[in-house]
Amino acid sequence: MKSIAEIGQQEPIDVLEVEGRYYSFSGCHRYEACQNLGQQTILARIRKALPSVLKMHLA
C-alpha cells in the first residue's frame, strides 16, 4: 500500500471476463491497497475467457 501511495499502481491486476462476469485471479493485494487508499479506479488487464479457463484458475 505504501508504494502505491507513493508512486502509484505500476502493475495492473489480472481479470477474466467469462460470459459477462468478471473474476480477479491475480492482484488481490493491489486491489485491497487501492481500495484502502480510496482510489476510485484501478489498472486492470482484462482477458475474455471460456468457462473452462476459469475452472483451471479455480482448481
JSON list of N, CA and C in Angstrom, two decimals:
[
{"chain": "A", "resi": 1, "resn": "MET", "atom": "N", "xyz": [0.84, -1.18, 0.00]},
{"chain": "A", "resi": 1, "resn": "MET", "atom": "CA", "xyz": [0.00, 0.00, 0.00]},
{"chain": "A", "resi": 1, "resn": "MET", "atom": "C", "xyz": [0.89, 1.25, 0.00]},
{"chain": "A", "resi": 2, "resn": "LYS", "atom": "N", "xyz": [2.00, 1.17, 0.72]},
{"chain": "A", "resi": 2, "resn": "LYS", "atom": "CA", "xyz": [2.89, 2.33, 0.81]},
{"chain": "A", "resi": 2, "resn": "LYS", "atom": "C", "xyz": [3.43, 2.70, -0.57]},
{"chain": "A", "resi": 3, "resn": "SER", "atom": "N", "xyz": [3.89, 1.71, -1.34]},
{"chain": "A", "resi": 3, "resn": "SER", "atom": "CA", "xyz": [4.45, 2.04, -2.65]},
{"chain": "A", "resi": 3, "resn": "SER", "atom": "C", "xyz": [3.39, 2.56, -3.61]},
{"chain": "A", "resi": 4, "resn": "ILE", "atom": "N", "xyz": [2.18, 2.03, -3.54]},
{"chain": "A", "resi": 4, "resn": "ILE", "atom": "CA", "xyz": [1.09, 2.53, -4.39]},
{"chain": "A", "resi": 4, "resn": "ILE", "atom": "C", "xyz": [0.77, 3.97, -4.01]},
{"chain": "A", "resi": 5, "resn": "ALA", "atom": "N", "xyz": [0.78, 4.27, -2.71]},
{"chain": "A", "resi": 5, "resn": "ALA", "atom": "CA", "xyz": [0.52, 5.64, -2.26]},
{"chain": "A", "resi": 5, "resn": "ALA", "atom": "C", "xyz": [1.62, 6.59, -2.73]},
{"chain": "A", "resi": 6, "resn": "GLU", "atom": "N", "xyz": [2.87, 6.11, -2.74]},
{"chain": "A", "resi": 6, "resn": "GLU", "atom": "CA", "xyz": [4.00, 6.97, -3.08]},
{"chain": "A", "resi": 6, "resn": "GLU", "atom": "C", "xyz": [4.20, 7.14, -4.59]},
{"chain": "A", "resi": 7, "resn": "ILE", "atom": "N", "xyz": [4.12, 6.03, -5.34]},
{"chain": "A", "resi": 7, "resn": "ILE", "atom": "CA", "xyz": [4.44, 6.12, -6.77]},
{"chain": "A", "resi": 7, "resn": "ILE", "atom": "C", "xyz": [3.28, 5.71, -7.68]},
{"chain": "A", "resi": 8, "resn": "GLY", "atom": "N", "xyz": [2.19, 5.27, -7.11]},
{"chain": "A", "resi": 8, "resn": "GLY", "atom": "CA", "xyz": [1.04, 4.84, -7.90]},
{"chain": "A", "resi": 8, "resn": "GLY", "atom": "C", "xyz": [1.13, 3.37, -8.26]},
{"chain": "A", "resi": 9, "resn": "GLN", "atom": "N", "xyz": [0.05, 2.85, -8.74]},
{"chain": "A", "resi": 9, "resn": "GLN", "atom": "CA", "xyz": [-0.03, 1.44, -9.12]},
{"chain": "A", "resi": 9, "resn": "GLN", "atom": "C", "xyz": [0.77, 1.24, -10.41]},
{"chain": "A", "resi": 10, "resn": "GLN", "atom": "N", "xyz": [1.76, 0.37, -10.37]},
{"chain": "A", "resi": 10, "resn": "GLN", "atom": "CA", "xyz": [2.62, 0.12, -11.52]},
{"chain": "A", "resi": 10, "resn": "GLN", "atom": "C", "xyz": [2.19, -1.10, -12.32]},
{"chain": "A", "resi": 11, "resn": "GLU", "atom": "N", "xyz": [1.63, -2.08, -11.67]},
{"chain": "A", "resi": 11, "resn": "GLU", "atom": "CA", "xyz": [1.26, -3.34, -12.32]},
{"chain": "A", "resi": 11, "resn": "GLU", "atom": "C", "xyz": [-0.25, -3.53, -12.22]},
{"chain": "A", "resi": 12, "resn": "PRO", "atom": "N", "xyz": [-0.92, -3.77, -13.36]},
{"chain": "A", "resi": 12, "resn": "PRO", "atom": "CA", "xyz": [-2.37, -3.97, -13.31]},
{"chain": "A", "resi": 12, "resn": "PRO", "atom": "C", "xyz": [-2.73, -5.31, -12.67]},
{"chain": "A", "resi": 13, "resn": "ILE", "atom": "N", "xyz": [-3.95, -5.39, -12.15]},
{"chain": "A", "resi": 13, "resn": "ILE", "atom": "CA", "xyz": [-4.46, -6.68, -11.68]},
{"chain": "A", "resi": 13, "resn": "ILE", "atom": "C", "xyz": [-4.93, -7.45, -12.91]},
{"chain": "A", "resi": 14, "resn": "ASP", "atom": "N", "xyz": [-5.03, -8.76, -12.80]},
{"chain": "A", "resi": 14, "resn": "ASP", "atom": "CA", "xyz": [-5.49, -9.61, -13.90]},
{"chain": "A", "resi": 14, "resn": "ASP", "atom": "C", "xyz": [-6.92, -10.05, -13.63]},
{"chain": "A", "resi": 15, "resn": "VAL", "atom": "N", "xyz": [-7.77, -9.88, -14.63]},
{"chain": "A", "resi": 15, "resn": "VAL", "atom": "CA", "xyz": [-9.20, -10.19, -14.51]},
{"chain": "A", "resi": 15, "resn": "VAL", "atom": "C", "xyz": [-9.63, -11.02, -15.71]},
{"chain": "A", "resi": 16, "resn": "LEU", "atom": "N", "xyz": [-10.41, -12.05, -15.46]},
{"chain": "A", "resi": 16, "resn": "LEU", "atom": "CA", "xyz": [-11.03, -12.83, -16.54]},
{"chain": "A", "resi": 16, "resn": "LEU", "atom": "C", "xyz": [-12.47, -12.40, -16.70]},
{"chain": "A", "resi": 17, "resn": "GLU", "atom": "N", "xyz": [-12.90, -12.18, -17.93]},
{"chain": "A", "resi": 17, "resn": "GLU", "atom": "CA", "xyz": [-14.31, -11.95, -18.23]},
{"chain": "A", "resi": 17, "resn": "GLU", "atom": "C", "xyz": [-14.85, -13.24, -18.83]},
{"chain": "A", "resi": 18, "resn": "VAL", "atom": "N", "xyz": [-15.79, -13.84, -18.13]},
{"chain": "A", "resi": 18, "resn": "VAL", "atom": "CA", "xyz": [-16.38, -15.10, -18.57]},
{"chain": "A", "resi": 18, "resn": "VAL", "atom": "C", "xyz": [-17.89, -14.90, -18.62]},
{"chain": "A", "resi": 19, "resn": "GLU", "atom": "N", "xyz": [-18.42, -14.95, -19.83]},
{"chain": "A", "resi": 19, "resn": "GLU", "atom": "CA", "xyz": [-19.86, -14.81, -20.06]},
{"chain": "A", "resi": 19, "resn": "GLU", "atom": "C", "xyz": [-20.42, -13.57, -19.37]},
{"chain": "A", "resi": 20, "resn": "GLY", "atom": "N", "xyz": [-19.72, -12.44, -19.51]},
{"chain": "A", "resi": 20, "resn": "GLY", "atom": "CA", "xyz": [-20.20, -11.18, -18.97]},
{"chain": "A", "resi": 20, "resn": "GLY", "atom": "C", "xyz": [-19.96, -10.95, -17.48]},
{"chain": "A", "resi": 21, "resn": "ARG", "atom": "N", "xyz": [-19.32, -11.90, -16.82]},
{"chain": "A", "resi": 21, "resn": "ARG", "atom": "CA", "xyz": [-18.99, -11.75, -15.40]},
{"chain": "A", "resi": 21, "resn": "ARG", "atom": "C", "xyz": [-17.47, -11.64, -15.27]},
{"chain": "A", "resi": 22, "resn": "TYR", "atom": "N", "xyz": [-17.03, -10.94, -14.23]},
{"chain": "A", "resi": 22, "resn": "TYR", "atom": "CA", "xyz": [-15.61, -10.66, -14.06]},
{"chain": "A", "resi": 22, "resn": "TYR", "atom": "C", "xyz": [-15.06, -11.37, -12.83]},
{"chain": "A", "resi": 23, "resn": "TYR", "atom": "N", "xyz": [-13.88, -11.98, -13.00]},
{"chain": "A", "resi": 23, "resn": "TYR", "atom": "CA", "xyz": [-13.23, -12.74, -11.92]},
{"chain": "A", "resi": 23, "resn": "TYR", "atom": "C", "xyz": [-11.77, -12.31, -11.84]},
{"chain": "A", "resi": 24, "resn": "SER", "atom": "N", "xyz": [-11.37, -11.79, -10.68]},
{"chain": "A", "resi": 24, "resn": "SER", "atom": "CA", "xyz": [-9.98, -11.42, -10.47]},
{"chain": "A", "resi": 24, "resn": "SER", "atom": "C", "xyz": [-9.21, -12.66, -10.06]},
{"chain": "A", "resi": 25, "resn": "PHE", "atom": "N", "xyz": [-8.06, -12.89, -10.67]},
{"chain": "A", "resi": 25, "resn": "PHE", "atom": "CA", "xyz": [-7.27, -14.05, -10.29]},
{"chain": "A", "resi": 25, "resn": "PHE", "atom": "C", "xyz": [-5.83, -13.70, -9.95]},
{"chain": "A", "resi": 26, "resn": "SER", "atom": "N", "xyz": [-5.47, -12.45, -10.06]},
{"chain": "A", "resi": 26, "resn": "SER", "atom": "CA", "xyz": [-4.13, -12.03, -9.68]},
{"chain": "A", "resi": 26, "resn": "SER", "atom": "C", "xyz": [-4.18, -10.54, -9.32]},
{"chain": "A", "resi": 27, "resn": "GLY", "atom": "N", "xyz": [-3.70, -10.21, -8.16]},
{"chain": "A", "resi": 27, "resn": "GLY", "atom": "CA", "xyz": [-3.65, -8.81, -7.77]},
{"chain": "A", "resi": 27, "resn": "GLY", "atom": "C", "xyz": [-4.56, -8.43, -6.64]},
{"chain": "A", "resi": 28, "resn": "CYS", "atom": "N", "xyz": [-4.98, -9.40, -5.85]},
{"chain": "A", "resi": 28, "resn": "CYS", "atom": "CA", "xyz": [-5.93, -9.09, -4.78]},
{"chain": "A", "resi": 28, "resn": "CYS", "atom": "C", "xyz": [-5.34, -8.14, -3.74]},
{"chain": "A", "resi": 29, "resn": "HIS", "atom": "N", "xyz": [-4.03, -8.22, -3.47]},
{"chain": "A", "resi": 29, "resn": "HIS", "atom": "CA", "xyz": [-3.42, -7.29, -2.51]},
{"chain": "A", "resi": 29, "resn": "HIS", "atom": "C", "xyz": [-3.36, -5.88, -3.09]},
{"chain": "A", "resi": 30, "resn": "ARG", "atom": "N", "xyz": [-3.08, -5.78, -4.39]},
{"chain": "A", "resi": 30, "resn": "ARG", "atom": "CA", "xyz": [-3.07, -4.46, -5.04]},
{"chain": "A", "resi": 30, "resn": "ARG", "atom": "C", "xyz": [-4.47, -3.86, -5.04]},
{"chain": "A", "resi": 31, "resn": "TYR", "atom": "N", "xyz": [-5.47, -4.71, -5.28]},
{"chain": "A", "resi": 31, "resn": "TYR", "atom": "CA", "xyz": [-6.86, -4.24, -5.26]},
{"chain": "A", "resi": 31, "resn": "TYR", "atom": "C", "xyz": [-7.21, -3.70, -3.87]},
{"chain": "A", "resi": 32, "resn": "GLU", "atom": "N", "xyz": [-6.87, -4.47, -2.85]},
{"chain": "A", "resi": 32, "resn": "GLU", "atom": "CA", "xyz": [-7.16, -4.04, -1.47]},
{"chain": "A", "resi": 32, "resn": "GLU", "atom": "C", "xyz": [-6.43, -2.75, -1.13]},
{"chain": "A", "resi": 33, "resn": "ALA", "atom": "N", "xyz": [-5.17, -2.63, -1.54]},
{"chain": "A", "resi": 33, "resn": "ALA", "atom": "CA", "xyz": [-4.39, -1.43, -1.25]},
{"chain": "A", "resi": 33, "resn": "ALA", "atom": "C", "xyz": [-5.04, -0.21, -1.91]},
{"chain": "A", "resi": 34, "resn": "CYS", "atom": "N", "xyz": [-5.43, -0.34, -3.17]},
{"chain": "A", "resi": 34, "resn": "CYS", "atom": "CA", "xyz": [-6.07, 0.77, -3.88]},
{"chain": "A", "resi": 34, "resn": "CYS", "atom": "C", "xyz": [-7.39, 1.13, -3.22]},
{"chain": "A", "resi": 35, "resn": "GLN", "atom": "N", "xyz": [-8.13, 0.13, -2.81]},
{"chain": "A", "resi": 35, "resn": "GLN", "atom": "CA", "xyz": [-9.41, 0.37, -2.14]},
{"chain": "A", "resi": 35, "resn": "GLN", "atom": "C", "xyz": [-9.19, 1.10, -0.81]},
{"chain": "A", "resi": 36, "resn": "ASN", "atom": "N", "xyz": [-8.21, 0.65, -0.03]},
{"chain": "A", "resi": 36, "resn": "ASN", "atom": "CA", "xyz": [-7.91, 1.29, 1.25]},
{"chain": "A", "resi": 36, "resn": "ASN", "atom": "C", "xyz": [-7.42, 2.72, 1.08]},
{"chain": "A", "resi": 37, "resn": "LEU", "atom": "N", "xyz": [-6.80, 3.01, -0.06]},
{"chain": "A", "resi": 37, "resn": "LEU", "atom": "CA", "xyz": [-6.31, 4.35, -0.34]},
{"chain": "A", "resi": 37, "resn": "LEU", "atom": "C", "xyz": [-7.42, 5.26, -0.88]},
{"chain": "A", "resi": 38, "resn": "GLY", "atom": "N", "xyz": [-8.60, 4.69, -1.07]},
{"chain": "A", "resi": 38, "resn": "GLY", "atom": "CA", "xyz": [-9.74, 5.47, -1.55]},
{"chain": "A", "resi": 38, "resn": "GLY", "atom": "C", "xyz": [-9.74, 5.74, -3.04]},
{"chain": "A", "resi": 39, "resn": "GLN", "atom": "N", "xyz": [-8.95, 4.98, -3.79]},
{"chain": "A", "resi": 39, "resn": "GLN", "atom": "CA", "xyz": [-8.90, 5.19, -5.24]},
{"chain": "A", "resi": 39, "resn": "GLN", "atom": "C", "xyz": [-10.21, 4.71, -5.87]},
{"chain": "A", "resi": 40, "resn": "GLN", "atom": "N", "xyz": [-10.70, 5.48, -6.81]},
{"chain": "A", "resi": 40, "resn": "GLN", "atom": "CA", "xyz": [-11.96, 5.16, -7.48]},
{"chain": "A", "resi": 40, "resn": "GLN", "atom": "C", "xyz": [-11.76, 4.20, -8.65]},
{"chain": "A", "resi": 41, "resn": "THR", "atom": "N", "xyz": [-10.54, 4.15, -9.18]},
{"chain": "A", "resi": 41, "resn": "THR", "atom": "CA", "xyz": [-10.24, 3.27, -10.32]},
{"chain": "A", "resi": 41, "resn": "THR", "atom": "C", "xyz": [-8.97, 2.48, -10.03]},
{"chain": "A", "resi": 42, "resn": "ILE", "atom": "N", "xyz": [-8.78, 1.41, -10.79]},
{"chain": "A", "resi": 42, "resn": "ILE", "atom": "CA", "xyz": [-7.60, 0.56, -10.64]},
{"chain": "A", "resi": 42, "resn": "ILE", "atom": "C", "xyz": [-7.19, 0.08, -12.03]},
{"chain": "A", "resi": 43, "resn": "LEU", "atom": "N", "xyz": [-5.90, -0.02, -12.26]},
{"chain": "A", "resi": 43, "resn": "LEU", "atom": "CA", "xyz": [-5.42, -0.57, -13.53]},
{"chain": "A", "resi": 43, "resn": "LEU", "atom": "C", "xyz": [-5.72, -2.06, -13.57]},
{"chain": "A", "resi": 44, "resn": "ALA", "atom": "N", "xyz": [-6.29, -2.52, -14.67]},
{"chain": "A", "resi": 44, "resn": "ALA", "atom": "CA", "xyz": [-6.62, -3.94, -14.79]},
{"chain": "A", "resi": 44, "resn": "ALA", "atom": "C", "xyz": [-6.37, -4.41, -16.22]},
{"chain": "A", "resi": 45, "resn": "ARG", "atom": "N", "xyz": [-5.90, -5.63, -16.32]},
{"chain": "A", "resi": 45, "resn": "ARG", "atom": "CA", "xyz": [-5.73, -6.31, -17.60]},
{"chain": "A", "resi": 45, "resn": "ARG", "atom": "C", "xyz": [-6.87, -7.32, -17.68]},
{"chain": "A", "resi": 46, "resn": "ILE", "atom": "N", "xyz": [-7.80, -7.09, -18.60]},
{"chain": "A", "resi": 46, "resn": "ILE", "atom": "CA", "xyz": [-8.99, -7.95, -18.68]},
{"chain": "A", "resi": 46, "resn": "ILE", "atom": "C", "xyz": [-8.87, -8.84, -19.91]},
{"chain": "A", "resi": 47, "resn": "ARG", "atom": "N", "xyz": [-9.04, -10.14, -19.69]},
{"chain": "A", "resi": 47, "resn": "ARG", "atom": "CA", "xyz": [-9.00, -11.12, -20.78]},
{"chain": "A", "resi": 47, "resn": "ARG", "atom": "C", "xyz": [-10.33, -11.84, -20.85]},
{"chain": "A", "resi": 48, "resn": "LYS", "atom": "N", "xyz": [-10.90, -11.91, -22.05]},
{"chain": "A", "resi": 48, "resn": "LYS", "atom": "CA", "xyz": [-12.11, -12.72, -22.24]},
{"chain": "A", "resi": 48, "resn": "LYS", "atom": "C", "xyz": [-11.69, -14.18, -22.24]},
{"chain": "A", "resi": 49, "resn": "ALA", "atom": "N", "xyz": [-12.49, -15.01, -21.59]},
{"chain": "A", "resi": 49, "resn": "ALA", "atom": "CA", "xyz": [-12.13, -16.41, -21.46]},
{"chain": "A", "resi": 49, "resn": "ALA", "atom": "C", "xyz": [-13.37, -17.29, -21.44]},
{"chain": "A", "resi": 50, "resn": "LEU", "atom": "N", "xyz": [-13.16, -18.54, -21.77]},
{"chain": "A", "resi": 50, "resn": "LEU", "atom": "CA", "xyz": [-14.22, -19.54, -21.69]},
{"chain": "A", "resi": 50, "resn": "LEU", "atom": "C", "xyz": [-14.35, -20.05, -20.25]},
{"chain": "A", "resi": 51, "resn": "PRO", "atom": "N", "xyz": [-15.52, -20.59, -19.90]},
{"chain": "A", "resi": 51, "resn": "PRO", "atom": "CA", "xyz": [-15.68, -21.16, -18.55]},
{"chain": "A", "resi": 51, "resn": "PRO", "atom": "C", "xyz": [-14.60, -22.20, -18.21]},
{"chain": "A", "resi": 52, "resn": "SER", "atom": "N", "xyz": [-14.14, -22.94, -19.19]},
{"chain": "A", "resi": 52, "resn": "SER", "atom": "CA", "xyz": [-13.11, -23.96, -18.93]},
{"chain": "A", "resi": 52, "resn": "SER", "atom": "C", "xyz": [-11.80, -23.32, -18.44]},
{"chain": "A", "resi": 53, "resn": "VAL", "atom": "N", "xyz": [-11.48, -22.13, -18.93]},
{"chain": "A", "resi": 53, "resn": "VAL", "atom": "CA", "xyz": [-10.27, -21.42, -18.48]},
{"chain": "A", "resi": 53, "resn": "VAL", "atom": "C", "xyz": [-10.45, -20.98, -17.03]},
{"chain": "A", "resi": 54, "resn": "LEU", "atom": "N", "xyz": [-11.62, -20.47, -16.69]},
{"chain": "A", "resi": 54, "resn": "LEU", "atom": "CA", "xyz": [-11.91, -20.08, -15.32]},
{"chain": "A", "resi": 54, "resn": "LEU", "atom": "C", "xyz": [-11.77, -21.28, -14.39]},
{"chain": "A", "resi": 55, "resn": "LYS", "atom": "N", "xyz": [-12.28, -22.42, -14.80]},
{"chain": "A", "resi": 55, "resn": "LYS", "atom": "CA", "xyz": [-12.17, -23.63, -13.97]},
{"chain": "A", "resi": 55, "resn": "LYS", "atom": "C", "xyz": [-10.73, -24.00, -13.70]},
{"chain": "A", "resi": 56, "resn": "MET", "atom": "N", "xyz": [-9.84, -23.79, -14.70]},
{"chain": "A", "resi": 56, "resn": "MET", "atom": "CA", "xyz": [-8.42, -24.09, -14.50]},
{"chain": "A", "resi": 56, "resn": "MET", "atom": "C", "xyz": [-7.84, -23.18, -13.42]},
{"chain": "A", "resi": 57, "resn": "HIS", "atom": "N", "xyz": [-8.25, -21.92, -13.39]},
{"chain": "A", "resi": 57, "resn": "HIS", "atom": "CA", "xyz": [-7.73, -20.99, -12.40]},
{"chain": "A", "resi": 57, "resn": "HIS", "atom": "C", "xyz": [-8.29, -21.27, -11.00]},
{"chain": "A", "resi": 58, "resn": "LEU", "atom": "N", "xyz": [-9.46, -21.86, -10.94]},
{"chain": "A", "resi": 58, "resn": "LEU", "atom": "CA", "xyz": [-10.06, -22.17, -9.64]},
{"chain": "A", "resi": 58, "resn": "LEU", "atom": "C", "xyz": [-9.59, -23.50, -9.07]},
{"chain": "A", "resi": 59, "resn": "ALA", "atom": "N", "xyz": [-8.98, -24.32, -9.90]},
{"chain": "A", "resi": 59, "resn": "ALA", "atom": "CA", "xyz": [-8.55, -25.66, -9.46]},
{"chain": "A", "resi": 59, "resn": "ALA", "atom": "C", "xyz": [-7.36, -25.61, -8.54]}
]
